[in-house]
Amino acid sequence: MILPSIRLFTLGDVVLQGSPTESTGYLYSGRVIVTVKVPTTIRHLEVVFQKEQQGWWRQPLKRAAQSRNCPTAFRDVLYVEPAEGGIVWSRGSYEFFFQIVLPGHLCETMYTELRRVSYEVRANLQTGALGGARRTAVQAVAVKRVPYFGAVWESIASDVVNVSAVWRNKIEMSAMGCSRVQRDDQPLRVRGVIRALEKGFKLTKVGVILEERTRSRIGGIGGVKCSSSIAAQRYLKAKEGADNRQSTDWFGSVLIDQMAFEMELQIPKAYGKIQYDVKHGPVTVSHRLAFVVAVVDQLGRGTSLRLFTPLHIMPHDWVDSGDELPSYISSFTDRVLLRSNVRPNAASACQAVLRGNRASNDLSMDAEASADTSRRWSSIGGVELGGMASFALQ
């Protein structure tokens, strides 16, 4: 028997606004296209938003944390066979729109050493064939969280890195130039300045490091487990990155006054070597930028210095949201856009389909995003607001 085929189309990732206790949730929508090649009896069609079957929480959490951050599934039933049965779908393509209301306290997607959280959207179709044959379409989906506009994060976005510190009244280091809010998969440019307050130091290493720190609450004992990793790093080679106004061969040169370096670091793509900032829940993720130099004094003793400053890695959905969208003046000719405003129930949709109102194979996506809801983000969960610097010796 030739079974129907099923295709799933969604509007991308889930972007929650505000903290878990204040977010009003997200209206996740899309459509399912069922192609029937031979007359077939369809018993059930639904779309489920759920956690992936593998790789959920790797370590046990408290029951309260599990119930708050790890829901089982959310579904939208698109078609159920009538009680009397016997309805056969004729050959053709059938289109169904779905909407799933997701709560605002979902835990964000992450793939860290301590925890892994991932989601998927699954369309399930059950036929009336022998044994109730099923067809399934699956798409991975990420859950992201961003602050609402008008929060203190707007001032952070406009703030640029400009920090400095002095080590033992001998060397002053400064880092400046880039915004404190960065997005993944893009270059980060920063200017570092080294000033000698005492003569005799030679410069042997210059670079920049992006560090990711993860904190996880340990259920039952009230402890916290921390881990850190280097998400990206870049060390300059000799004759590289130095200001044009100074000697280009900086390696091993004596610091007389000051030297400036222009550095560029490529931020990795999210969910690989780096994760987005997570400020709430049993697992938190934060980032900081380090300007690194190594010097040797007159006695040949080497010292490695790092100037740290907080950095925030945010999704493109929020960082790019200030850009104006292009106008779309032909919406009156878009059948999918017009139909997306009407959400028929499963029974009426099925009756319309079986009367012959079949959908075309036009795969243009539903342009209506989520419902316009009022969301708030009053707490930033202990985010460092910038302007802070610290030294670390190695």
mmCIF file of C-alpha atoms in Angstrom:
data_model
loop_
_atom_site.group_PDB
_atom_site.id
_atom_site.type_symbol
_atom_site.label_atom_id
_atom_site.label_comp_id
_atom_site.label_asym_id
_atom_site.label_seq_id
_atom_site.Cartn_x
_atom_site.Cartn_y
_atom_site.Cartn_z
ATOM 1 C CA MET A 1 0.000 0.000 0.000
ATOM 2 C CA ILE A 2 1.227 3.478 -0.890
ATOM 3 C CA LEU A 3 1.101 5.638 2.229
ATOM 4 C CA PRO A 4 0.564 9.420 2.166
ATOM 5 C CA SER A 5 3.578 11.712 2.496
ATOM 6 C CA ILE A 6 3.720 14.489 5.072
ATOM 7 C CA ARG A 7 5.710 17.722 5.097
ATOM 8 C CA LEU A 8 6.142 20.179 7.974
ATOM 9 C CA PHE A 9 6.810 23.921 7.581
ATOM 10 C CA THR A 10 7.425 26.211 10.564
ATOM 11 C CA LEU A 11 8.308 29.854 11.140
ATOM 12 C CA GLY A 12 11.714 29.215 12.714
ATOM 13 C CA ASP A 13 12.847 29.181 16.314
ATOM 14 C CA VAL A 14 10.932 30.066 19.479
ATOM 15 C CA VAL A 15 11.943 33.467 20.860
ATOM 16 C CA LEU A 16 10.646 34.187 24.370
ATOM 17 C CA GLN A 17 10.716 37.730 25.725
ATOM 18 C CA GLY A 18 11.262 38.454 29.392
ATOM 19 C CA SER A 19 12.242 36.330 32.386
ATOM 20 C CA PRO A 20 10.634 32.879 32.918
ATOM 21 C CA THR A 21 8.318 34.208 35.628
ATOM 22 C CA GLU A 22 7.129 37.175 33.552
ATOM 23 C CA SER A 23 7.109 36.031 29.933
ATOM 24 C CA THR A 24 3.614 35.525 28.516
ATOM 25 C CA GLY A 25 4.775 32.714 26.265
ATOM 26 C CA TYR A 26 4.957 32.261 22.521
ATOM 27 C CA LEU A 27 2.469 31.368 19.779
ATOM 28 C CA TYR A 28 4.280 28.873 17.570
ATOM 29 C CA SER A 29 2.661 28.377 14.176
ATOM 30 C CA GLY A 30 3.235 26.710 10.844
ATOM 31 C CA ARG A 31 1.544 24.345 8.435
ATOM 32 C CA VAL A 32 1.434 20.708 7.448
ATOM 33 C CA ILE A 33 0.937 19.429 3.903
ATOM 34 C CA VAL A 34 -0.328 15.871 3.440
ATOM 35 C CA THR A 35 -0.045 14.401 -0.057
ATOM 36 C CA VAL A 36 -2.344 11.444 -0.732
ATOM 37 C CA LYS A 37 -1.308 9.353 -3.739
ATOM 38 C CA VAL A 38 -4.101 6.765 -3.551
ATOM 39 C CA PRO A 39 -7.472 7.005 -1.711
ATOM 40 C CA THR A 40 -6.668 6.475 1.976
ATOM 41 C CA THR A 41 -8.511 6.578 5.274
ATOM 42 C CA ILE A 42 -6.857 8.991 7.721
ATOM 43 C CA ARG A 43 -7.543 8.463 11.394
ATOM 44 C CA HIS A 44 -5.467 11.095 13.164
ATOM 45 C CA LEU A 45 -3.230 14.087 12.404
ATOM 46 C CA GLU A 46 -1.484 16.200 15.028
ATOM 47 C CA VAL A 47 1.551 18.441 15.567
ATOM 48 C CA VAL A 48 3.551 18.099 18.786
ATOM 49 C CA PHE A 49 6.164 20.428 20.256
ATOM 50 C CA GLN A 50 8.312 18.353 22.614
ATOM 51 C CA LYS A 51 11.741 17.652 23.969
ATOM 52 C CA GLU A 52 13.980 15.448 21.872
ATOM 53 C CA GLN A 53 13.905 11.793 22.787
ATOM 54 C CA GLN A 54 17.627 11.769 23.547
ATOM 55 C CA GLY A 55 19.929 14.205 25.283
ATOM 56 C CA TRP A 56 17.582 15.917 27.769
ATOM 57 C CA TRP A 57 18.885 16.758 31.241
ATOM 58 C CA ARG A 58 21.991 14.680 31.784
ATOM 59 C CA GLN A 59 22.018 15.083 35.549
ATOM 60 C CA PRO A 60 19.072 14.723 37.968
ATOM 61 C CA LEU A 61 17.404 17.946 39.035
ATOM 62 C CA LYS A 62 15.006 18.734 41.804
ATOM 63 C CA ARG A 63 11.422 17.836 41.006
ATOM 64 C CA ALA A 64 10.360 21.478 41.151
ATOM 65 C CA ALA A 65 13.017 22.460 38.619
ATOM 66 C CA GLN A 66 12.025 19.611 36.324
ATOM 67 C CA SER A 67 8.335 20.521 36.382
ATOM 68 C CA ARG A 68 9.086 24.189 35.778
ATOM 69 C CA ASN A 69 11.688 23.925 33.020
ATOM 70 C CA CYS A 70 11.159 20.514 31.419
ATOM 71 C CA PRO A 71 7.591 20.117 30.140
ATOM 72 C CA THR A 72 6.594 16.942 28.346
ATOM 73 C CA ALA A 73 4.790 18.048 25.170
ATOM 74 C CA PHE A 74 2.396 20.606 23.700
ATOM 75 C CA ARG A 75 0.179 19.616 20.807
ATOM 76 C CA ASP A 76 -2.374 20.805 18.282
ATOM 77 C CA VAL A 77 -4.750 18.129 16.935
ATOM 78 C CA LEU A 78 -5.529 18.963 13.303
ATOM 79 C CA TYR A 79 -7.794 16.061 12.350
ATOM 80 C CA VAL A 80 -9.600 13.230 14.111
ATOM 81 C CA GLU A 81 -11.601 10.600 12.257
ATOM 82 C CA PRO A 82 -15.349 11.025 12.938
ATOM 83 C CA ALA A 83 -16.975 8.506 15.256
ATOM 84 C CA GLU A 84 -18.937 6.930 12.404
ATOM 85 C CA GLY A 85 -15.692 6.457 10.414
ATOM 86 C CA GLY A 86 -15.572 5.457 6.797
ATOM 87 C CA ILE A 87 -14.307 8.790 5.372
ATOM 88 C CA VAL A 88 -11.700 8.266 2.657
ATOM 89 C CA TRP A 89 -9.347 11.021 1.535
ATOM 90 C CA SER A 90 -9.129 11.123 -2.233
ATOM 91 C CA ARG A 91 -5.938 11.721 -4.155
ATOM 92 C CA GLY A 92 -4.436 15.206 -3.770
ATOM 93 C CA SER A 93 -2.600 17.548 -1.394
ATOM 94 C CA TYR A 94 -4.192 18.795 1.842
ATOM 95 C CA GLU A 95 -2.945 21.761 3.846
ATOM 96 C CA PHE A 96 -3.474 22.342 7.574
ATOM 97 C CA PHE A 97 -2.395 25.315 9.650
ATOM 98 C CA PHE A 98 -1.427 24.771 13.287
ATOM 99 C CA GLN A 99 -0.837 26.982 16.321
ATOM 100 C CA ILE A 100 0.683 25.843 19.609
ATOM 101 C CA VAL A 101 0.718 28.076 22.682
ATOM 102 C CA LEU A 102 4.003 27.606 24.525
ATOM 103 C CA PRO A 103 4.510 28.770 28.133
ATOM 104 C CA GLY A 104 7.037 31.472 28.941
ATOM 105 C CA HIS A 105 9.021 29.386 31.428
ATOM 106 C CA LEU A 106 10.594 26.994 28.916
ATOM 107 C CA CYS A 107 14.281 26.414 29.463
ATOM 108 C CA GLU A 108 16.446 27.715 26.627
ATOM 109 C CA THR A 109 18.190 25.379 24.214
ATOM 110 C CA MET A 110 21.774 24.652 25.265
ATOM 111 C CA TYR A 111 24.530 22.141 24.604
ATOM 112 C CA THR A 112 27.006 22.535 27.452
ATOM 113 C CA GLU A 113 29.290 20.181 29.314
ATOM 114 C CA LEU A 114 26.966 20.174 32.322
ATOM 115 C CA ARG A 115 23.552 20.181 30.635
ATOM 116 C CA ARG A 116 21.930 19.608 27.268
ATOM 117 C CA VAL A 117 18.449 20.836 26.351
ATOM 118 C CA SER A 118 16.925 20.444 22.879
ATOM 119 C CA TYR A 119 13.451 20.560 21.330
ATOM 120 C CA GLU A 120 11.716 19.329 18.203
ATOM 121 C CA VAL A 121 8.421 19.763 16.358
ATOM 122 C CA ARG A 122 6.846 16.524 15.140
ATOM 123 C CA ALA A 123 3.874 16.038 12.801
ATOM 124 C CA ASN A 124 2.245 12.623 13.262
ATOM 125 C CA LEU A 125 -0.151 11.077 10.740
ATOM 126 C CA GLN A 126 -1.998 7.812 11.420
ATOM 127 C CA THR A 127 -3.773 6.017 8.600
ATOM 128 C CA GLY A 128 -6.471 3.378 8.595
ATOM 129 C CA ALA A 129 -4.195 0.813 6.947
ATOM 130 C CA LEU A 130 -3.535 -2.545 8.507
ATOM 131 C CA GLY A 131 -1.782 -2.015 11.823
ATOM 132 C CA GLY A 132 -2.458 1.735 11.766
ATOM 133 C CA ALA A 133 0.564 2.735 9.694
ATOM 134 C CA ARG A 134 2.107 6.082 10.664
ATOM 135 C CA ARG A 135 4.020 8.789 8.842
ATOM 136 C CA THR A 136 6.080 11.395 10.667
ATOM 137 C CA ALA A 137 7.867 14.652 9.842
ATOM 138 C CA VAL A 138 10.334 16.124 12.344
ATOM 139 C CA GLN A 139 12.118 19.463 12.606
ATOM 140 C CA ALA A 140 14.564 20.576 15.280
ATOM 141 C CA VAL A 141 13.719 23.922 16.859
ATOM 142 C CA ALA A 142 15.680 26.112 19.272
ATOM 143 C CA VAL A 143 14.195 28.014 22.211
ATOM 144 C CA LYS A 144 15.819 31.391 22.832
ATOM 145 C CA ARG A 145 15.163 34.086 25.410
ATOM 146 C CA VAL A 146 15.664 37.818 24.919
ATOM 147 C CA PRO A 147 14.790 40.861 27.036
ATOM 148 C CA TYR A 148 11.844 43.010 26.079
ATOM 149 C CA PHE A 149 12.516 46.357 24.436
ATOM 150 C CA GLY A 150 12.692 49.261 26.825
ATOM 151 C CA ALA A 151 14.555 47.258 29.456
ATOM 152 C CA VAL A 152 17.986 48.093 30.810
ATOM 153 C CA TRP A 153 19.448 45.891 28.069
ATOM 154 C CA GLU A 154 18.963 48.710 25.569
ATOM 155 C CA SER A 155 21.541 50.790 27.391
ATOM 156 C CA ILE A 156 23.863 47.774 27.472
ATOM 157 C CA ALA A 157 23.523 47.356 23.713
ATOM 158 C CA SER A 158 24.651 50.943 23.146
ATOM 159 C CA ASP A 159 27.506 50.620 25.639
ATOM 160 C CA VAL A 160 30.953 49.842 24.240
ATOM 161 C CA VAL A 161 33.848 48.118 25.925
ATOM 162 C CA ASN A 162 36.218 50.673 27.453
ATOM 163 C CA VAL A 163 38.094 49.234 30.418
ATOM 164 C CA SER A 164 41.581 49.616 31.811
ATOM 165 C CA ALA A 165 43.597 48.385 34.774
ATOM 166 C CA VAL A 166 47.112 48.766 36.174
ATOM 167 C CA TRP A 167 49.307 45.887 37.296
ATOM 168 C CA ARG A 168 51.539 46.737 40.279
ATOM 169 C CA ASN A 169 52.136 50.267 39.000
ATOM 170 C CA LYS A 170 54.268 48.761 36.223
ATOM 171 C CA ILE A 171 52.000 48.126 33.224
ATOM 172 C CA GLU A 172 48.649 49.600 32.248
ATOM 173 C CA MET A 173 46.318 47.679 29.923
ATOM 174 C CA SER A 174 43.229 48.979 28.131
ATOM 175 C CA ALA A 175 40.617 47.346 25.890
ATOM 176 C CA MET A 176 38.046 49.282 23.897
ATOM 177 C CA GLY A 177 35.990 49.462 20.744
ATOM 178 C CA CYS A 178 33.356 46.693 20.587
ATOM 179 C CA SER A 179 29.807 46.587 21.923
ATOM 180 C CA ARG A 180 29.115 44.584 25.065
ATOM 181 C CA VAL A 181 26.253 42.822 23.294
ATOM 182 C CA GLN A 182 27.454 40.553 20.509
ATOM 183 C CA ARG A 183 25.782 37.927 18.363
ATOM 184 C CA ASP A 184 27.132 34.598 17.260
ATOM 185 C CA ASP A 185 28.789 33.814 13.932
ATOM 186 C CA GLN A 186 30.287 37.247 13.376
ATOM 187 C CA PRO A 187 33.677 38.943 13.873
ATOM 188 C CA LEU A 188 34.416 40.820 17.083
ATOM 189 C CA ARG A 189 36.836 43.728 16.760
ATOM 190 C CA VAL A 190 38.637 45.201 19.741
ATOM 191 C CA ARG A 191 41.552 47.589 20.240
ATOM 192 C CA GLY A 192 44.086 46.824 22.935
ATOM 193 C CA VAL A 193 46.596 49.288 24.351
ATOM 194 C CA ILE A 194 49.636 48.441 26.497
ATOM 195 C CA ARG A 195 51.423 51.248 28.359
ATOM 196 C CA ALA A 196 54.679 50.827 30.262
ATOM 197 C CA LEU A 197 54.838 52.623 33.616
ATOM 198 C CA GLU A 198 58.244 51.145 34.366
ATOM 199 C CA LYS A 199 61.142 50.648 31.980
ATOM 200 C CA GLY A 200 62.702 47.363 30.986
ATOM 201 C CA PHE A 201 59.708 45.181 30.026
ATOM 202 C CA LYS A 202 59.685 43.321 26.696
ATOM 203 C CA LEU A 203 56.507 42.215 24.979
ATOM 204 C CA THR A 204 56.287 38.524 23.967
ATOM 205 C CA LYS A 205 52.585 37.765 23.437
ATOM 206 C CA VAL A 206 49.397 39.663 22.529
ATOM 207 C CA GLY A 207 45.938 38.181 22.017
ATOM 208 C CA VAL A 208 42.265 38.118 22.871
ATOM 209 C CA ILE A 209 40.133 35.308 24.361
ATOM 210 C CA LEU A 210 36.362 34.794 24.562
ATOM 211 C CA GLU A 211 35.580 32.671 27.614
ATOM 212 C CA GLU A 212 32.290 30.896 28.405
ATOM 213 C CA ARG A 213 31.337 30.080 31.993
ATOM 214 C CA THR A 214 28.588 27.663 33.038
ATOM 215 C CA ARG A 215 27.055 27.351 36.512
ATOM 216 C CA SER A 216 24.743 24.471 37.418
ATOM 217 C CA ARG A 217 22.856 23.911 40.654
ATOM 218 C CA ILE A 218 23.359 20.450 42.131
ATOM 219 C CA GLY A 219 20.013 19.089 43.317
ATOM 220 C CA GLY A 220 19.707 17.723 46.829
ATOM 221 C CA ILE A 221 22.842 19.247 48.361
ATOM 222 C CA GLY A 222 22.360 22.904 47.461
ATOM 223 C CA GLY A 223 25.748 23.173 45.804
ATOM 224 C CA VAL A 224 26.855 24.743 42.541
ATOM 225 C CA LYS A 225 29.075 23.183 39.897
ATOM 226 C CA CYS A 226 31.023 25.545 37.669
ATOM 227 C CA SER A 227 32.931 25.024 34.469
ATOM 228 C CA SER A 228 34.637 27.308 31.978
ATOM 229 C CA SER A 229 35.868 26.861 28.451
ATOM 230 C CA ILE A 230 37.475 28.948 25.742
ATOM 231 C CA ALA A 231 34.904 29.576 23.018
ATOM 232 C CA ALA A 232 37.336 31.423 20.744
ATOM 233 C CA GLN A 233 40.838 32.831 20.911
ATOM 234 C CA ARG A 234 43.262 34.714 18.706
ATOM 235 C CA TYR A 235 46.938 35.443 19.333
ATOM 236 C CA LEU A 236 48.759 37.878 17.108
ATOM 237 C CA LYS A 237 51.850 36.856 15.228
ATOM 238 C CA ALA A 238 54.961 38.980 15.141
ATOM 239 C CA LYS A 239 54.515 41.996 12.835
ATOM 240 C CA GLU A 240 50.715 41.587 12.977
ATOM 241 C CA GLY A 241 48.068 43.911 14.359
ATOM 242 C CA ALA A 242 50.346 46.684 15.543
ATOM 243 C CA ASP A 243 49.378 50.305 14.967
ATOM 244 C CA ASN A 244 50.853 51.787 11.779
ATOM 245 C CA ARG A 245 52.375 54.635 13.743
ATOM 246 C CA GLN A 246 54.747 52.286 15.569
ATOM 247 C CA SER A 247 57.230 49.607 14.635
ATOM 248 C CA THR A 248 55.435 46.621 13.134
ATOM 249 C CA ASP A 249 57.864 44.096 14.673
ATOM 250 C CA TRP A 250 56.569 44.183 18.228
ATOM 251 C CA PHE A 251 57.732 40.741 19.387
ATOM 252 C CA GLY A 252 60.561 41.083 21.886
ATOM 253 C CA SER A 253 60.581 44.879 21.642
ATOM 254 C CA VAL A 254 61.009 47.002 24.740
ATOM 255 C CA LEU A 255 57.918 48.863 25.947
ATOM 256 C CA ILE A 256 59.011 52.476 26.020
ATOM 257 C CA ASP A 257 55.745 54.379 26.062
ATOM 258 C CA GLN A 258 52.687 52.515 24.753
ATOM 259 C CA MET A 259 51.698 50.157 21.953
ATOM 260 C CA ALA A 260 48.248 49.736 20.381
ATOM 261 C CA PHE A 261 46.910 46.650 18.593
ATOM 262 C CA GLU A 262 43.860 46.123 16.392
ATOM 263 C CA MET A 263 42.504 42.579 16.903
ATOM 264 C CA GLU A 264 39.671 40.640 15.334
ATOM 265 C CA LEU A 265 38.119 37.488 16.809
ATOM 266 C CA GLN A 266 35.551 35.317 15.039
ATOM 267 C CA ILE A 267 32.670 34.363 17.345
ATOM 268 C CA PRO A 268 31.544 30.772 16.631
ATOM 269 C CA LYS A 269 28.035 29.818 15.636
ATOM 270 C CA ALA A 270 25.695 29.125 18.543
ATOM 271 C CA TYR A 271 25.046 25.597 19.844
ATOM 272 C CA GLY A 272 28.504 24.467 18.795
ATOM 273 C CA LYS A 273 31.500 25.894 20.614
ATOM 274 C CA ILE A 274 29.442 28.668 22.175
ATOM 275 C CA GLN A 275 25.992 29.082 23.719
ATOM 276 C CA TYR A 276 23.771 32.119 24.116
ATOM 277 C CA ASP A 277 23.653 33.820 27.501
ATOM 278 C CA VAL A 278 21.281 32.041 29.908
ATOM 279 C CA LYS A 279 20.387 34.097 32.986
ATOM 280 C CA HIS A 280 17.628 31.999 34.596
ATOM 281 C CA GLY A 281 17.021 28.404 35.568
ATOM 282 C CA PRO A 282 19.123 25.620 37.083
ATOM 283 C CA VAL A 283 21.852 26.293 34.511
ATOM 284 C CA THR A 284 23.262 29.731 33.658
ATOM 285 C CA VAL A 285 25.727 30.643 30.922
ATOM 286 C CA SER A 286 27.785 33.845 30.812
ATOM 287 C CA HIS A 287 30.728 35.167 28.802
ATOM 288 C CA ARG A 288 33.651 37.474 29.254
ATOM 289 C CA LEU A 289 36.333 38.903 27.007
ATOM 290 C CA ALA A 290 40.019 38.827 27.963
ATOM 291 C CA PHE A 291 42.797 40.991 26.549
ATOM 292 C CA VAL A 292 45.967 38.906 27.028
ATOM 293 C CA VAL A 293 49.608 40.027 27.031
ATOM 294 C CA ALA A 294 52.846 38.411 28.173
ATOM 295 C CA VAL A 295 55.906 40.414 29.194
ATOM 296 C CA VAL A 296 59.455 39.677 30.360
ATOM 297 C CA ASP A 297 61.294 41.939 32.807
ATOM 298 C CA GLN A 298 65.025 42.808 32.846
ATOM 299 C CA LEU A 299 65.814 39.678 34.900
ATOM 300 C CA GLY A 300 64.149 37.406 32.347
ATOM 301 C CA ARG A 301 61.084 36.645 34.497
ATOM 302 C CA GLY A 302 57.917 36.209 32.458
ATOM 303 C CA THR A 303 54.432 37.324 33.472
ATOM 304 C CA SER A 304 51.119 36.702 31.723
ATOM 305 C CA LEU A 305 48.382 39.297 32.264
ATOM 306 C CA ARG A 306 44.687 39.115 31.381
ATOM 307 C CA LEU A 307 42.251 42.011 31.440
ATOM 308 C CA PHE A 308 38.682 40.658 31.759
ATOM 309 C CA THR A 309 35.415 42.411 30.970
ATOM 310 C CA PRO A 310 31.830 41.034 30.681
ATOM 311 C CA LEU A 311 30.379 40.312 27.250
ATOM 312 C CA HIS A 312 26.858 39.159 26.320
ATOM 313 C CA ILE A 313 26.162 36.757 23.442
ATOM 314 C CA MET A 314 22.566 37.255 22.297
ATOM 315 C CA PRO A 315 20.473 35.740 19.475
ATOM 316 C CA HIS A 316 20.180 37.445 16.100
ATOM 317 C CA ASP A 317 16.416 37.701 16.709
ATOM 318 C CA TRP A 318 16.963 40.449 19.276
ATOM 319 C CA VAL A 319 20.176 42.108 18.070
ATOM 320 C CA ASP A 320 18.784 42.628 14.572
ATOM 321 C CA SER A 321 15.314 43.616 15.683
ATOM 322 C CA GLY A 322 16.053 47.316 15.447
ATOM 323 C CA ASP A 323 16.342 47.085 11.678
ATOM 324 C CA GLU A 324 13.299 48.061 9.675
ATOM 325 C CA LEU A 325 11.687 45.312 7.640
ATOM 326 C CA PRO A 326 11.113 45.808 3.901
ATOM 327 C CA SER A 327 7.603 46.736 2.877
ATOM 328 C CA TYR A 328 5.383 44.079 1.343
ATOM 329 C CA ILE A 329 2.733 45.666 -0.836
ATOM 330 C CA SER A 330 1.407 42.567 -2.633
ATOM 331 C CA SER A 331 -0.156 40.801 0.351
ATOM 332 C CA PHE A 332 -3.636 40.984 -1.188
ATOM 333 C CA THR A 333 -2.487 38.503 -3.841
ATOM 334 C CA ASP A 334 -0.981 36.059 -1.343
ATOM 335 C CA ARG A 335 -3.523 33.341 -0.661
ATOM 336 C CA VAL A 336 -1.575 31.861 2.265
ATOM 337 C CA LEU A 337 -1.327 35.229 4.002
ATOM 338 C CA LEU A 338 -5.057 35.798 3.692
ATOM 339 C CA ARG A 339 -5.960 32.334 4.906
ATOM 340 C CA SER A 340 -3.583 32.508 7.863
ATOM 341 C CA ASN A 341 -5.896 34.963 9.607
ATOM 342 C CA VAL A 342 -8.562 32.259 9.942
ATOM 343 C CA ARG A 343 -7.981 29.290 12.231
ATOM 344 C CA PRO A 344 -10.713 26.704 11.521
ATOM 345 C CA ASN A 345 -11.217 23.884 13.960
ATOM 346 C CA ALA A 346 -10.311 20.319 13.031
ATOM 347 C CA ALA A 347 -13.816 19.226 12.091
ATOM 348 C CA SER A 348 -14.651 22.150 9.799
ATOM 349 C CA ALA A 349 -11.192 21.979 8.202
ATOM 350 C CA CYS A 350 -11.675 18.293 7.456
ATOM 351 C CA GLN A 351 -15.133 18.837 5.947
ATOM 352 C CA ALA A 352 -13.795 21.626 3.713
ATOM 353 C CA VAL A 353 -10.956 19.432 2.562
ATOM 354 C CA LEU A 354 -13.174 16.449 1.821
ATOM 355 C CA ARG A 355 -15.515 18.637 -0.241
ATOM 356 C CA GLY A 356 -12.637 19.126 -2.647
ATOM 357 C CA ASN A 357 -11.074 22.359 -1.410
ATOM 358 C CA ARG A 358 -7.568 21.048 -1.616
ATOM 359 C CA ALA A 359 -4.488 23.121 -1.117
ATOM 360 C CA SER A 360 -2.063 23.747 -3.934
ATOM 361 C CA ASN A 361 1.567 22.782 -3.803
ATOM 362 C CA ASP A 362 2.628 26.373 -3.277
ATOM 363 C CA LEU A 363 5.129 26.166 -0.435
ATOM 364 C CA SER A 364 5.261 29.869 0.450
ATOM 365 C CA MET A 365 5.444 30.145 4.195
ATOM 366 C CA ASP A 366 2.866 31.691 6.469
ATOM 367 C CA ALA A 367 4.140 35.202 7.079
ATOM 368 C CA GLU A 368 2.203 35.819 10.217
ATOM 369 C CA ALA A 369 4.555 35.425 13.151
ATOM 370 C CA SER A 370 3.416 35.106 16.743
ATOM 371 C CA ALA A 371 0.561 36.945 18.418
ATOM 372 C CA ASP A 372 1.334 40.399 19.713
ATOM 373 C CA THR A 373 1.511 39.959 23.454
ATOM 374 C CA SER A 374 2.694 42.223 26.235
ATOM 375 C CA ARG A 375 5.876 40.917 27.770
ATOM 376 C CA ARG A 376 8.145 42.190 30.501
ATOM 377 C CA TRP A 377 11.691 41.644 31.718
ATOM 378 C CA SER A 378 12.103 43.379 35.024
ATOM 379 C CA SER A 379 14.932 41.264 36.390
ATOM 380 C CA ILE A 380 18.210 40.733 34.560
ATOM 381 C CA GLY A 381 19.280 37.865 36.781
ATOM 382 C CA GLY A 382 22.548 39.222 38.068
ATOM 383 C CA VAL A 383 23.970 40.427 34.759
ATOM 384 C CA GLU A 384 27.196 42.435 35.050
ATOM 385 C CA LEU A 385 26.428 45.832 33.575
ATOM 386 C CA GLY A 386 29.864 46.607 32.204
ATOM 387 C CA GLY A 387 32.605 49.010 33.128
ATOM 388 C CA MET A 388 34.226 46.358 35.330
ATOM 389 C CA ALA A 389 37.727 45.002 34.798
ATOM 390 C CA SER A 390 39.917 42.552 36.649
ATOM 391 C CA PHE A 391 43.402 41.111 36.303
ATOM 392 C CA ALA A 392 44.423 37.476 36.382
ATOM 393 C CA LEU A 393 48.047 36.336 36.643
ATOM 394 C CA GLN A 394 49.338 33.105 35.195
#
